[in-house]
Amino acid sequence: MKKLLAFLFLVSTLIFNAQEQDPKAKAVLDDVSKLTKSYKTINADIVFTMFDKDKKATEKPQNWKIQVKGQKFKLEIPGTVIVCDGKTLWNYNKDAKEVTIKNFDPNNEDQNPSTMFTMYETGYKYKYDKEQTVAGAPSNLIDLYPAIKPEKKKFHTVKLAISKTKKQIVQMKMMMKDGGTQVYDIKAMKINTEMPDALFVFDLKGFKADQISDERD
């Protein structure tokens, strides 16, 4: 969970003026933002890979799945299922057979992975890099730089690859300060599929839980 959330990093109160940003990058990101906000639901398959400073994979790639409907989301990663109905957040640890329940705060970057598709909107400076084919898609490459308390971030740059035709993010690379890289490849994205609200409520009947920690106020 922390690997994804460290990458989602958004939510801040400072928005930089347009003249402080690269206009070419801004135009690309504005198109992505407008299209993404028009989606009623998002269903995405993501492959996550970590590399060390020598560009060697430190572990096997992981297959993740995220489903988003407004402030509701369900995230499935190896060993963990996280479900949110917009008010309550359930985190199920399969190995520990433990469920943690918290109040959901959409402005808390440690809780809200559903912002991954629009994280660039606030708190980041951006610069257009180049055009390049990524995962078979002609893409615009844009670099993001944290502009709010960058010294507290574990990364210094985020590289986005955005499909020129679909105007969707196809890959994200987080360049870590220790020289490593975290790569998120979006292998498939389905939009506006039917998602019942019940999908975003954690049902204990479907999971083996020996311990339930309710941390709600």
Coordinates of C-alpha atoms in Angstrom, one line a residue:
M1 CA 0.0 0.0 0.0
K2 CA 2.7 2.5 1.0
K3 CA 4.5 1.9 -2.4
L4 CA 1.4 3.1 -4.2
L5 CA 0.5 5.8 -1.8
A6 CA 4.1 7.2 -1.9
F7 CA 3.6 7.5 -5.6
L8 CA 0.1 9.1 -5.3
F9 CA 1.6 11.9 -3.1
L10 CA -0.9 14.6 -4.1
V11 CA -3.2 16.8 -2.2
S12 CA -1.9 20.3 -1.3
T13 CA -3.3 23.7 -1.0
L14 CA -0.8 25.7 -3.2
I15 CA -1.5 25.9 -6.9
F16 CA 1.2 27.4 -9.0
N17 CA 0.4 30.1 -11.6
A18 CA 0.3 29.2 -15.2
Q19 CA 3.3 31.4 -16.0
E20 CA 5.4 29.3 -13.6
Q21 CA 4.7 26.1 -15.6
D22 CA 5.7 24.7 -19.0
P23 CA 2.8 25.7 -21.3
K24 CA 3.3 22.7 -23.6
A25 CA 3.2 20.3 -20.6
K26 CA 0.2 22.2 -19.1
A27 CA -1.8 21.8 -22.3
V28 CA -1.2 18.0 -22.3
L29 CA -2.1 17.6 -18.6
D30 CA -5.2 19.8 -19.0
D31 CA -6.5 17.5 -21.7
V32 CA -5.8 14.5 -19.5
S33 CA -7.5 16.1 -16.5
K34 CA -10.6 17.1 -18.4
L35 CA -11.1 13.7 -19.9
T36 CA -10.4 11.9 -16.6
K37 CA -12.9 14.0 -14.7
S38 CA -15.6 13.1 -17.3
Y39 CA -15.3 9.4 -16.4
K40 CA -18.0 8.0 -14.1
T41 CA -15.8 5.0 -13.2
I42 CA -12.3 3.7 -13.9
N43 CA -11.1 0.1 -13.8
A44 CA -7.4 -0.2 -14.3
D45 CA -4.8 -3.0 -14.2
I46 CA -1.3 -1.9 -13.1
V47 CA 2.0 -3.7 -13.1
F48 CA 4.4 -2.3 -10.4
T49 CA 8.1 -2.9 -10.5
M50 CA 11.0 -1.6 -8.3
F51 CA 14.5 -1.1 -9.6
D52 CA 17.7 -0.4 -7.7
K53 CA 20.2 2.3 -8.6
D54 CA 21.8 -0.1 -11.1
K55 CA 18.5 -0.5 -12.8
K56 CA 18.1 -4.1 -11.6
A57 CA 14.6 -5.3 -10.5
T58 CA 14.6 -5.8 -6.8
E59 CA 11.6 -8.1 -6.8
K60 CA 9.2 -9.7 -9.2
P61 CA 6.6 -7.4 -10.9
Q62 CA 3.4 -7.2 -9.0
N63 CA -0.1 -7.1 -10.6
W64 CA -2.4 -4.5 -9.0
K65 CA -6.0 -3.7 -9.7
I66 CA -7.9 -0.5 -8.9
Q67 CA -11.5 0.4 -9.3
V68 CA -12.7 3.9 -8.8
K69 CA -16.2 5.5 -8.6
G70 CA -16.0 9.1 -7.4
Q71 CA -14.6 9.0 -3.9
K72 CA -15.2 5.3 -3.7
F73 CA -12.4 2.8 -4.6
K74 CA -11.2 -0.7 -4.3
L75 CA -7.5 -1.5 -4.5
E76 CA -6.2 -5.1 -4.8
I77 CA -2.4 -5.7 -4.5
P78 CA -0.6 -8.9 -3.5
G79 CA -1.6 -9.8 0.1
T80 CA -3.8 -6.7 0.6
V81 CA -7.3 -5.5 -0.2
I82 CA -8.3 -1.9 0.5
V83 CA -11.9 -0.8 0.2
C84 CA -13.5 2.6 0.6
D85 CA -17.1 3.7 0.4
G86 CA -16.2 7.4 0.6
K87 CA -16.6 7.5 4.3
T88 CA -15.0 4.4 5.8
L89 CA -11.7 2.8 4.8
W90 CA -11.1 -0.9 5.3
N91 CA -7.6 -2.4 4.9
Y92 CA -7.4 -6.2 4.9
N93 CA -4.0 -7.8 5.4
K94 CA -4.2 -11.4 4.1
D95 CA -1.1 -12.8 5.7
A96 CA -1.9 -11.3 9.1
K97 CA -5.6 -12.1 8.7
E98 CA -6.3 -8.6 10.0
V99 CA -8.8 -5.9 9.1
T100 CA -8.1 -2.2 10.0
I101 CA -11.0 0.2 9.8
K102 CA -10.5 4.0 9.7
N103 CA -12.5 7.1 8.9
F104 CA -11.7 8.1 5.3
D105 CA -10.1 11.5 4.6
P106 CA -10.0 12.2 0.9
N107 CA -7.3 14.9 1.5
N108 CA -5.0 12.4 3.2
E109 CA -2.4 11.2 0.7
D110 CA -1.8 8.1 2.9
Q111 CA -5.4 7.0 2.4
N112 CA -6.5 8.0 -1.1
P113 CA -5.1 6.1 -4.0
S114 CA -8.0 7.1 -6.3
T115 CA -6.2 10.4 -7.0
M116 CA -3.5 8.6 -9.0
F117 CA -5.0 9.8 -12.3
T118 CA -5.1 13.5 -11.4
M119 CA -2.2 13.8 -8.9
Y120 CA -0.3 16.3 -11.1
E121 CA -2.9 19.0 -10.7
T122 CA -1.7 20.6 -7.5
G123 CA 1.6 20.9 -5.7
Y124 CA 3.9 20.1 -8.6
K125 CA 5.8 21.9 -11.2
Y126 CA 6.0 20.2 -14.6
K127 CA 8.1 20.3 -17.8
Y128 CA 7.6 18.7 -21.2
D129 CA 10.3 16.2 -22.0
K130 CA 9.8 14.6 -25.4
E131 CA 7.7 12.3 -27.6
Q132 CA 8.4 8.6 -27.2
T133 CA 6.6 5.3 -27.8
V134 CA 5.8 3.6 -24.5
A135 CA 4.1 0.2 -24.4
G136 CA 3.3 0.5 -28.1
A137 CA 1.6 3.9 -27.7
P138 CA 3.1 7.2 -29.1
S139 CA 3.3 9.2 -26.0
N140 CA 4.1 12.6 -24.5
L141 CA 6.6 12.4 -21.7
I142 CA 6.3 15.0 -18.9
D143 CA 8.4 15.4 -15.8
L144 CA 6.9 16.5 -12.5
Y145 CA 8.8 18.0 -9.6
P146 CA 7.3 18.3 -6.1
A147 CA 7.0 22.0 -5.2
I148 CA 5.8 21.7 -1.6
K149 CA 8.3 20.6 1.0
P150 CA 10.3 18.6 -1.6
E151 CA 12.9 17.9 1.1
K152 CA 10.4 15.6 2.8
K153 CA 9.8 13.5 -0.3
K154 CA 11.6 10.3 -1.0
F155 CA 11.6 11.0 -4.7
H156 CA 12.8 14.0 -6.7
T157 CA 11.0 13.5 -10.1
V158 CA 8.0 11.7 -11.4
K159 CA 7.9 10.9 -15.1
L160 CA 4.6 10.5 -16.9
A161 CA 4.0 8.9 -20.2
I162 CA 0.7 10.0 -21.7
S163 CA -0.8 8.4 -24.8
K164 CA -1.2 11.0 -27.6
T165 CA -4.3 9.4 -28.9
K166 CA -6.2 8.3 -25.8
K167 CA -4.9 11.1 -23.6
Q168 CA -4.5 8.6 -20.8
I169 CA -1.5 7.9 -18.6
V170 CA 0.2 4.7 -19.7
Q171 CA 3.2 4.7 -17.4
M172 CA 4.5 6.5 -14.4
K173 CA 8.1 6.4 -13.1
M174 CA 9.0 7.7 -9.6
M175 CA 12.7 8.6 -9.5
M176 CA 13.8 8.0 -5.9
K177 CA 16.5 10.0 -4.1
D178 CA 18.4 6.8 -3.2
G179 CA 18.9 6.2 -7.0
G180 CA 16.1 3.6 -7.3
T181 CA 13.1 3.8 -9.6
Q182 CA 9.5 2.7 -9.0
V183 CA 7.6 2.0 -12.3
Y184 CA 3.8 1.8 -12.7
D185 CA 2.7 0.4 -16.0
I186 CA -1.0 0.8 -16.7
K187 CA -1.7 -2.2 -18.8
A188 CA -5.4 -1.8 -19.2
M189 CA -8.0 0.8 -18.4
K190 CA -11.7 0.4 -18.8
I191 CA -13.9 3.4 -18.3
N192 CA -17.6 3.9 -17.4
T193 CA -18.2 0.3 -16.6
E194 CA -21.1 -0.5 -14.2
M195 CA -19.9 -0.7 -10.6
P196 CA -22.5 -1.3 -7.9
D197 CA -22.0 0.7 -4.6
A198 CA -21.8 -2.7 -2.8
L199 CA -18.4 -3.2 -4.4
F200 CA -17.0 -0.5 -2.2
V201 CA -18.2 -1.9 1.1
F202 CA -16.0 -4.5 2.8
D203 CA -17.8 -7.7 3.5
L204 CA -16.1 -9.7 6.3
K205 CA -17.9 -12.9 5.1
G206 CA -15.7 -13.1 2.1
F207 CA -12.4 -13.0 4.1
K208 CA -10.7 -14.8 6.9
A209 CA -10.0 -12.3 9.7
D210 CA -8.7 -13.2 13.1
Q211 CA -8.4 -9.6 14.2
I212 CA -10.4 -6.5 13.5
S213 CA -8.9 -3.1 14.6
D214 CA -11.5 -0.3 14.5
E215 CA -9.6 3.0 14.6
R216 CA -12.6 5.3 13.7
D217 CA -13.3 8.3 15.9

